[in-house]
Tab-separated table of C-alpha atoms and ligand atoms in Angstrom:
chain	number	residue	atom	x	y	z
A	1	UNK	CA	-9.470	41.309	-16.823
A	2	UNK	CA	-10.561	44.955	-16.862
A	3	UNK	CA	-12.285	46.468	-19.838
A	4	UNK	CA	-13.471	50.043	-19.849
A	5	UNK	CA	-15.573	51.012	-22.834
A	6	UNK	CA	-16.219	54.609	-23.785
A	7	UNK	CA	-16.245	55.908	-20.240
A	8	UNK	CA	-17.513	59.430	-19.568
A	9	UNK	CA	-17.576	61.069	-16.167
A	10	UNK	CA	-19.097	64.522	-16.035
A	11	UNK	CA	-19.153	66.678	-12.887
A	12	UNK	CA	-21.257	69.746	-12.249
A	13	UNK	CA	-19.552	72.459	-10.291
A	14	UNK	CA	-21.271	74.996	-8.013
A	15	UNK	CA	-21.928	77.361	-10.907
A	16	UNK	CA	-23.649	74.672	-12.917
A	17	UNK	CA	-20.716	74.390	-15.271
A	18	UNK	CA	-19.978	70.887	-16.449
A	19	UNK	CA	-16.549	69.338	-16.272
A	20	UNK	CA	-15.713	66.358	-18.428
A	21	UNK	CA	-13.327	64.672	-15.983
A	22	UNK	CA	-13.151	61.468	-18.045
A	23	UNK	CA	-13.884	61.778	-21.724
A	24	UNK	CA	-14.590	58.736	-23.921
A	25	UNK	CA	-11.925	56.544	-22.387
A	26	UNK	CA	-11.588	52.944	-23.501
A	27	UNK	CA	-8.868	50.680	-22.255
A	28	UNK	CA	-8.308	47.098	-21.300
A	29	UNK	CA	-5.951	45.592	-18.775
A	30	UNK	CA	-4.927	41.948	-19.126
A	31	UNK	CA	-4.812	39.453	-16.313
A	32	UNK	CA	-1.510	39.547	-14.468
A	33	UNK	CA	-0.510	42.832	-16.024
A	34	UNK	CA	0.817	45.935	-14.285
A	35	UNK	CA	-0.849	48.792	-16.113
A	36	UNK	CA	0.208	52.380	-15.489
A	37	UNK	CA	-1.890	55.513	-15.903
A	38	UNK	CA	0.129	58.722	-16.010
A	39	UNK	CA	-0.895	62.318	-16.382
A	40	UNK	CA	-0.533	65.677	-14.708
A	41	UNK	CA	-2.713	66.799	-11.846
A	42	UNK	CA	-6.363	67.092	-12.845
A	43	UNK	CA	-5.995	64.811	-15.892
A	44	UNK	CA	-8.734	62.532	-14.562
A	45	UNK	CA	-6.612	59.591	-13.365
A	46	UNK	CA	-8.206	59.134	-9.947
A	47	UNK	CA	-11.685	59.556	-11.362
A	48	UNK	CA	-10.968	56.928	-14.003
A	49	UNK	CA	-9.533	54.443	-11.551
A	50	UNK	CA	-12.498	54.938	-9.203
A	51	UNK	CA	-14.697	53.903	-12.108
A	52	UNK	CA	-13.022	50.476	-12.071
A	53	UNK	CA	-14.603	49.642	-8.702
A	54	UNK	CA	-17.599	51.911	-9.275
A	55	UNK	CA	-16.696	54.222	-6.409
A	56	UNK	CA	-17.368	56.618	-9.262
A	57	UNK	CA	-20.299	55.728	-11.457
A	58	UNK	CA	-19.716	56.765	-15.077
A	59	UNK	CA	-22.304	58.877	-16.886
A	60	UNK	CA	-21.726	56.731	-19.913
A	61	UNK	CA	-19.875	53.545	-20.830
A	62	UNK	CA	-19.335	50.001	-19.648
A	63	UNK	CA	-17.138	48.625	-16.882
A	64	UNK	CA	-16.173	44.963	-17.162
A	65	UNK	CA	-14.066	43.411	-14.429
A	66	UNK	CA	-13.363	39.683	-14.235
A	67	UNK	CA	-15.982	38.995	-16.889
A	68	UNK	CA	-18.771	40.888	-15.096
A	69	UNK	CA	-20.397	44.112	-16.193
A	70	UNK	CA	-20.343	45.949	-12.864
A	71	UNK	CA	-23.106	48.305	-13.941
A	72	UNK	CA	-25.540	45.392	-14.189
A	73	UNK	CA	-24.973	44.062	-10.671
A	74	UNK	CA	-27.327	44.294	-7.716
A	75	UNK	CA	-25.971	46.165	-4.659
A	76	UNK	CA	-25.048	42.917	-2.907
A	77	UNK	CA	-23.412	41.473	-6.039
A	78	UNK	CA	-21.458	44.712	-6.400
A	79	UNK	CA	-20.268	44.441	-2.779
A	80	UNK	CA	-18.964	40.951	-3.548
A	81	UNK	CA	-17.322	42.091	-6.790
A	82	UNK	CA	-15.639	44.987	-4.973
A	83	UNK	CA	-14.018	42.598	-2.511
A	84	UNK	CA	-12.029	41.266	-5.440
A	85	UNK	CA	-10.748	44.761	-6.249
A	86	UNK	CA	-8.335	46.079	-3.614
A	87	UNK	CA	-7.225	49.686	-3.484
A	88	UNK	CA	-4.370	51.652	-1.940
A	89	UNK	CA	-3.880	55.405	-1.732
A	90	UNK	CA	-1.233	58.069	-1.431
A	91	UNK	CA	-2.025	58.792	2.227
A	92	UNK	CA	-2.616	55.164	3.199
A	93	UNK	CA	-6.073	55.811	4.779
A	94	UNK	CA	-5.402	53.615	7.820
A	95	UNK	CA	-7.556	53.719	10.936
A	96	UNK	CA	-5.361	55.355	13.536
A	97	UNK	CA	-7.222	53.952	16.522
A	98	UNK	CA	-6.584	50.369	15.430
A	99	UNK	CA	-3.402	48.393	15.422
A	100	UNK	CA	-1.825	46.963	12.290
A	101	UNK	CA	-3.689	43.756	13.065
A	102	UNK	CA	-6.971	45.642	13.534
A	103	UNK	CA	-6.555	47.466	10.244
A	104	UNK	CA	-5.984	44.275	8.272
A	105	UNK	CA	-8.820	42.544	10.134
A	106	UNK	CA	-11.313	45.254	9.168
A	107	UNK	CA	-12.082	44.076	5.609
A	108	UNK	CA	-12.589	40.543	6.973
A	109	UNK	CA	-15.302	41.653	9.417
A	110	UNK	CA	-18.141	39.980	7.543
A	111	UNK	CA	-16.133	37.118	6.087
A	112	UNK	CA	-17.157	33.549	6.822
A	113	UNK	CA	-13.711	32.701	8.230
A	114	UNK	CA	-13.463	31.707	11.900
A	115	UNK	CA	-11.494	33.962	14.275
A	116	UNK	CA	-8.641	31.513	14.167
A	117	UNK	CA	-8.642	31.457	10.365
A	118	UNK	CA	-8.753	35.242	10.283
A	119	UNK	CA	-5.767	35.414	12.609
A	120	UNK	CA	-3.895	32.978	10.383
A	121	UNK	CA	-4.806	34.928	7.281
A	122	UNK	CA	-3.615	38.194	8.820
A	123	UNK	CA	-0.359	36.585	9.946
A	124	UNK	CA	0.225	35.386	6.358
A	125	UNK	CA	-0.563	38.822	4.931
A	126	UNK	CA	1.760	40.578	7.358
A	127	UNK	CA	4.470	38.072	6.503
A	128	UNK	CA	3.868	38.732	2.804
A	129	UNK	CA	4.344	42.486	3.179
A	130	UNK	CA	7.268	42.126	5.600
A	131	UNK	CA	5.554	43.413	8.744
A	132	UNK	CA	5.156	40.271	10.837
A	133	UNK	CA	6.866	41.983	13.760
A	134	UNK	CA	4.631	45.087	13.674
A	135	UNK	CA	1.323	43.328	14.309
A	136	UNK	CA	0.476	45.231	17.500
A	137	UNK	CA	1.802	48.636	16.471
A	138	UNK	CA	-0.464	51.605	15.808
A	139	UNK	CA	-0.155	53.544	12.522
A	140	UNK	CA	1.398	56.508	14.361
A	141	UNK	CA	4.296	54.234	15.326
A	142	UNK	CA	5.076	53.318	11.705
A	143	UNK	CA	7.046	54.956	8.902
A	144	UNK	CA	5.317	55.929	5.649
A	145	UNK	CA	6.611	52.832	3.873
A	146	UNK	CA	5.417	50.588	6.697
A	147	UNK	CA	1.993	52.262	6.648
A	148	UNK	CA	1.718	51.583	2.925
A	149	UNK	CA	2.627	47.936	3.580
A	150	UNK	CA	-0.239	47.736	6.085
A	151	UNK	CA	-2.539	49.280	3.491
A	152	UNK	CA	-1.377	46.688	0.959
A	153	UNK	CA	-1.988	43.834	3.425
A	154	UNK	CA	-5.462	45.252	4.120
A	155	UNK	CA	-6.179	45.578	0.385
A	156	UNK	CA	-5.203	41.925	-0.117
A	157	UNK	CA	-7.275	40.541	2.786
A	158	UNK	CA	-10.077	39.281	0.554
A	159	UNK	CA	-7.722	37.799	-2.050
A	160	UNK	CA	-8.516	40.346	-4.752
A	161	UNK	CA	-7.742	39.718	-8.392
A	162	UNK	CA	-7.056	43.390	-9.002
A	163	UNK	CA	-5.160	45.988	-6.994
A	164	UNK	CA	-5.744	49.662	-7.769
A	165	UNK	CA	-2.937	51.957	-6.637
A	166	UNK	CA	-3.670	55.690	-6.634
A	167	UNK	CA	-0.332	57.503	-6.257
A	168	UNK	CA	0.693	54.813	-3.779
A	169	UNK	CA	4.312	55.962	-3.645
A	170	UNK	CA	3.863	59.724	-4.035
A	171	UNK	CA	4.216	60.423	-0.314
A	172	UNK	CA	7.334	58.286	0.038
A	173	UNK	CA	11.045	59.025	-0.329
A	174	UNK	CA	12.869	57.471	-3.320
A	175	UNK	CA	14.317	54.543	-1.390
A	176	UNK	CA	11.000	53.642	0.224
A	177	UNK	CA	9.312	54.078	-3.159
A	178	UNK	CA	11.715	51.484	-4.563
A	179	UNK	CA	10.910	49.019	-1.794
A	180	UNK	CA	7.139	49.421	-2.255
A	181	UNK	CA	7.474	49.036	-6.040
A	182	UNK	CA	9.538	45.896	-5.475
A	183	UNK	CA	6.814	44.542	-3.207
A	184	UNK	CA	4.109	45.315	-5.781
A	185	UNK	CA	6.154	43.548	-8.455
A	186	UNK	CA	6.559	40.496	-6.215
A	187	UNK	CA	2.827	40.420	-5.469
A	188	UNK	CA	2.098	40.710	-9.171
A	189	UNK	CA	4.298	37.702	-9.894
A	190	UNK	CA	3.531	35.520	-6.883
A	191	UNK	CA	-0.233	36.060	-6.811
A	192	UNK	CA	-0.732	36.788	-10.520
A	193	UNK	CA	-2.306	39.989	-9.255
A	194	UNK	CA	-3.444	42.478	-11.882
A	195	UNK	CA	-2.302	45.960	-10.867
A	196	UNK	CA	-3.486	49.343	-12.105
A	197	UNK	CA	-1.076	51.986	-10.966
A	198	UNK	CA	-1.689	55.714	-11.189
A	199	UNK	CA	1.260	58.024	-10.959
A	200	UNK	CA	2.604	61.291	-12.243
A	201	UNK	CA	6.140	59.889	-12.180
A	202	UNK	CA	7.369	58.153	-15.309
A	203	UNK	CA	10.216	56.727	-13.255
A	204	UNK	CA	7.672	54.625	-11.348
A	205	UNK	CA	6.128	53.437	-14.599
A	206	UNK	CA	9.542	52.537	-15.938
A	207	UNK	CA	10.322	50.443	-12.877
A	208	UNK	CA	7.355	48.117	-12.941
A	209	UNK	CA	4.647	48.672	-15.542
A	210	UNK	CA	4.145	46.461	-18.583
A	211	UNK	CA	1.914	48.946	-20.381
A	212	UNK	CA	0.914	52.527	-19.795
A	213	UNK	CA	-1.822	54.972	-20.762
A	214	UNK	CA	-1.086	58.700	-20.811
A	215	UNK	CA	-3.996	60.958	-19.829
A	216	UNK	CA	-4.640	64.632	-20.488
A	217	UNK	CA	-7.864	66.585	-19.949
A	218	UNK	CA	-9.858	63.439	-19.294
A	219	UNK	CA	-8.686	61.639	-22.408
A	220	UNK	CA	-6.199	58.862	-22.974
A	221	UNK	CA	-3.890	60.460	-25.526
A	222	UNK	CA	-1.554	57.502	-25.945
A	223	UNK	CA	-1.198	53.942	-24.685
A	224	UNK	CA	1.393	51.332	-25.435
A	225	UNK	CA	3.821	48.820	-23.994
A	226	UNK	CA	6.516	50.384	-21.910
A	227	UNK	CA	9.418	49.879	-24.305
A	228	UNK	CA	7.496	51.426	-27.214
A	229	UNK	CA	6.420	54.349	-25.056
A	230	UNK	CA	10.007	55.051	-24.050
A	231	UNK	CA	11.510	54.501	-27.485
A	232	UNK	CA	8.757	55.831	-29.761
A	233	UNK	CA	6.515	58.237	-27.851
A	234	UNK	CA	3.924	59.626	-30.265
A	235	UNK	CA	2.667	62.572	-28.240
A	236	UNK	CA	4.457	65.630	-27.003
A	237	UNK	CA	3.023	65.060	-23.519
A	238	UNK	CA	4.478	61.565	-23.460
A	239	UNK	CA	7.855	62.952	-24.517
A	240	UNK	CA	7.709	65.435	-21.672
A	241	UNK	CA	7.013	62.673	-19.195
A	242	UNK	CA	9.798	60.507	-20.513
A	243	UNK	CA	12.312	63.295	-20.308
A	244	UNK	CA	11.599	63.743	-16.646
A	245	UNK	CA	12.424	60.069	-16.126
A	246	UNK	CA	15.759	60.080	-17.908
A	247	UNK	CA	19.001	61.993	-17.875
A	248	UNK	CA	18.136	63.542	-21.199
A	249	UNK	CA	16.495	66.458	-19.415
A	250	UNK	CA	19.817	67.269	-17.751
A	251	UNK	CA	21.665	66.774	-21.027
A	252	UNK	CA	19.451	69.369	-22.699
A	253	UNK	CA	19.924	71.774	-19.835
A	254	UNK	CA	23.678	71.314	-19.930
A	255	UNK	CA	23.853	71.808	-23.699
A	256	UNK	CA	21.443	74.680	-24.104
A	257	UNK	CA	22.394	76.595	-20.998
A	258	UNK	CA	26.006	76.704	-22.096
A	259	UNK	CA	26.308	80.048	-23.946
A	260	UNK	CA	29.063	79.120	-26.425
A	261	UNK	CA	27.724	75.679	-27.146
A	262	UNK	CA	24.200	77.005	-27.546
A	263	UNK	CA	25.412	79.722	-29.928
A	264	UNK	CA	27.314	77.180	-32.013
A	265	UNK	CA	24.261	74.968	-32.257
A	266	UNK	CA	21.979	77.748	-33.356
A	267	UNK	CA	22.298	77.047	-37.049
A	268	UNK	CA	22.774	73.296	-36.869
A	269	UNK	CA	20.337	70.513	-37.577
A	270	UNK	CA	19.735	69.051	-34.155
A	271	UNK	CA	17.920	65.769	-33.679
A	272	UNK	CA	16.924	63.438	-30.938
A	273	UNK	CA	17.114	59.739	-31.889
A	274	UNK	CA	15.521	56.887	-29.975
A	275	UNK	CA	15.549	53.177	-30.478
A	276	UNK	CA	14.703	49.963	-28.695
A	277	UNK	CA	15.746	46.348	-28.998
A	278	UNK	CA	18.911	44.444	-29.701
A	279	UNK	CA	19.050	44.891	-33.446
A	280	UNK	CA	20.323	48.451	-33.291
A	281	UNK	CA	23.878	47.712	-32.472
A	282	UNK	CA	24.664	48.044	-36.129
A	283	UNK	CA	26.711	51.061	-37.054
A	284	UNK	CA	23.880	53.206	-38.345
A	285	UNK	CA	25.860	56.397	-37.857
A	286	UNK	CA	28.640	55.260	-40.163
A	287	UNK	CA	25.999	54.068	-42.620
A	288	UNK	CA	24.514	57.559	-42.722
A	289	UNK	CA	27.868	58.781	-43.926
A	290	UNK	CA	28.593	55.883	-46.269
A	291	UNK	CA	25.181	56.005	-47.920
A	292	UNK	CA	24.276	59.703	-47.860
A	293	UNK	CA	27.384	61.638	-46.832
A	294	UNK	CA	25.527	62.829	-43.777
A	295	UNK	CA	27.889	63.518	-40.885
A	296	UNK	CA	26.831	62.873	-37.311
A	297	UNK	CA	28.133	64.605	-34.209
A	298	UNK	CA	26.992	62.984	-30.988
A	299	UNK	CA	26.251	65.463	-28.221
A	300	UNK	CA	24.756	62.947	-25.844
A	301	UNK	CA	24.053	59.251	-25.814
A	302	UNK	CA	22.466	57.007	-23.250
A	303	UNK	CA	21.442	53.377	-23.100
A	304	UNK	CA	19.224	51.854	-20.453
A	305	UNK	CA	17.530	48.532	-19.998
A	306	UNK	CA	13.739	48.691	-19.693
A	307	UNK	CA	11.838	45.419	-19.270
A	308	UNK	CA	14.974	43.514	-20.308
A	309	UNK	CA	15.329	45.486	-23.547
A	310	UNK	CA	17.956	48.077	-24.390
A	311	UNK	CA	16.460	51.510	-25.064
A	312	UNK	CA	18.808	54.093	-26.539
A	313	UNK	CA	18.676	57.844	-26.654
A	314	UNK	CA	20.937	60.214	-28.598
A	315	UNK	CA	21.121	63.930	-29.211
A	316	UNK	CA	23.003	64.530	-32.449
A	317	UNK	CA	23.859	67.127	-35.043
A	318	UNK	CA	23.298	65.844	-38.554
A	319	UNK	CA	25.059	67.645	-41.348
A	320	UNK	CA	24.451	67.098	-45.047
A	321	UNK	CA	22.720	68.451	-48.153
A	322	UNK	CA	18.937	68.906	-47.966
A	323	UNK	CA	18.068	65.866	-50.100
A	324	UNK	CA	20.628	63.763	-48.211
A	325	UNK	CA	19.033	64.787	-44.930
A	326	UNK	CA	15.627	63.643	-46.164
A	327	UNK	CA	17.123	60.300	-47.183
A	328	UNK	CA	18.958	60.005	-43.882
A	329	UNK	CA	15.764	60.579	-41.888
A	330	UNK	CA	13.866	57.991	-43.849
A	331	UNK	CA	16.789	55.540	-43.511
A	332	UNK	CA	16.634	55.953	-39.721
A	333	UNK	CA	12.861	55.576	-39.682
A	334	UNK	CA	13.091	52.429	-41.777
A	335	UNK	CA	15.417	51.009	-39.157
A	336	UNK	CA	12.877	51.793	-36.472
A	337	UNK	CA	14.863	54.637	-35.035
A	338	UNK	CA	12.529	57.456	-34.003
A	339	UNK	CA	13.794	60.826	-35.221
A	340	UNK	CA	12.689	64.120	-33.680
A	341	UNK	CA	13.952	67.352	-35.117
A	342	UNK	CA	14.719	69.868	-32.407
A	343	UNK	CA	13.921	73.497	-33.006
A	344	UNK	CA	16.403	74.553	-30.425
A	345	UNK	CA	16.605	78.117	-29.272
A	346	UNK	CA	14.257	79.622	-31.825
A	347	UNK	CA	11.513	79.889	-29.281
A	348	UNK	CA	13.492	78.707	-26.309
A	349	UNK	CA	11.785	75.392	-26.709
A	350	UNK	CA	13.653	72.280	-27.645
A	351	UNK	CA	10.675	70.041	-27.068
A	352	UNK	CA	9.431	69.518	-30.551
A	353	UNK	CA	8.393	66.380	-32.327
B	401	ATP	N1	-16.336	64.930	-7.022
B	401	ATP	C1	-15.957	65.865	-7.893
B	401	ATP	N2	-16.749	66.914	-8.190
B	401	ATP	C2	-16.389	67.848	-9.092
B	401	ATP	N3	-15.215	67.811	-9.774
B	401	ATP	C3	-14.385	66.783	-9.523
B	401	ATP	C4	-14.699	65.762	-8.577
B	401	ATP	N4	-13.672	64.877	-8.548
B	401	ATP	C5	-12.758	65.328	-9.425
B	401	ATP	N5	-13.170	66.470	-10.014
B	401	ATP	C6	-12.463	67.226	-11.061
B	401	ATP	O1	-12.212	66.321	-12.118
B	401	ATP	C7	-10.925	66.561	-12.693
B	401	ATP	C8	-10.107	65.303	-12.634
B	401	ATP	O2	-9.806	65.022	-11.286
B	401	ATP	P1	-8.951	63.759	-10.816
B	401	ATP	O3	-8.905	63.777	-9.335
B	401	ATP	O4	-9.492	62.554	-11.467
B	401	ATP	O5	-7.521	64.103	-11.428
B	401	ATP	P2	-6.126	63.390	-11.199
B	401	ATP	O6	-5.564	63.130	-12.548
B	401	ATP	O7	-6.294	62.237	-10.284
B	401	ATP	O8	-5.266	64.531	-10.496
B	401	ATP	P3	-4.150	64.423	-9.326
B	401	ATP	O9	-2.883	63.996	-10.004
B	401	ATP	O10	-4.064	65.834	-8.811
B	401	ATP	O11	-4.636	63.466	-8.299
B	401	ATP	C9	-10.326	67.721	-11.889
B	401	ATP	O12	-10.540	68.897	-12.606
B	401	ATP	C10	-11.110	67.716	-10.612
B	401	ATP	O13	-11.192	69.003	-10.050
B	402	MG	MG1	-5.586	61.786	-8.393
């Protein structure tokens, strides 16, 4: 549905310095998929997503959407192609002087529909986003969540195949965020709408995305399906993001901020274990002992369901002879359990891979 090939976006600042905002990024998004892009501020997420509708022209690379290379289109063809790519933003970008109806009507201004058909279309859209009763309200009379619903209705006015969401829930409270994410999920399923969703919150990704790309300094450093990302993150940055979206962050704080516990753990072999799928409910901890005489002490364990799959997380102390420990690690790896050794307390940093 969307295929970005080797995209570069380079900005020149006032001092004639160049900034590689997007650096050799390639990714593809399948039809009907919800694809997340996460990264810290300045990573290049917004710039990359603006490339998808050519609001930002890349310095290099190809942009395919719906089978068309957007860079080869004439201005009028590009206008048509853009109608099939809706976009919503963190601050909604509604026109304050127009009612809800007027805002949703705006993208239909040069459509071939009759006034009656437009009115019908808008009524359907407002029904779809749950705002049928707010038709004649002005944006100032709406809550943040309601404003985002108007923005979604407006973005869907021309029946797009793709919806780009740039931090669409970042200005909303957690409950409203949930309701907007639920709406996006419904739209994805009911309309087979392909969604690209930028966020800096892994929690949002966990709720609705099928796949995710992690960006840093203009590059995609990792991309994978959501269960693999949460169970087997390859990059340190991805691990950091995941920790913010799970209780494991609090578990670490509780363990390592406790003076006695932290002191006791100083000379222990601490590990974080992660796994996904249903085939892990075998007693691998007792097997570590039976096979290698490696003893396991569980400091923390957590299981959650992501995209209908169990994803488990443990913080453990493993105790055994050096060769046994090597065998134990490879046993866990063979069983698709990701093992991260934690260098706790040596440099006050327990975030190691
Ligand atoms: N029009 C521009 N001119 C010059 N530099 C720009 C321009 N737009 C973005 N940048 C720079 O490009 C880099 C990437 O910006 P971008 O807005 O894509 O990041 P982001 O990941 O969306 O960040 P945030 O999470 O804060 O929205 C930043 O360093 C930014 O300052
Ligand atoms: Mg941004």
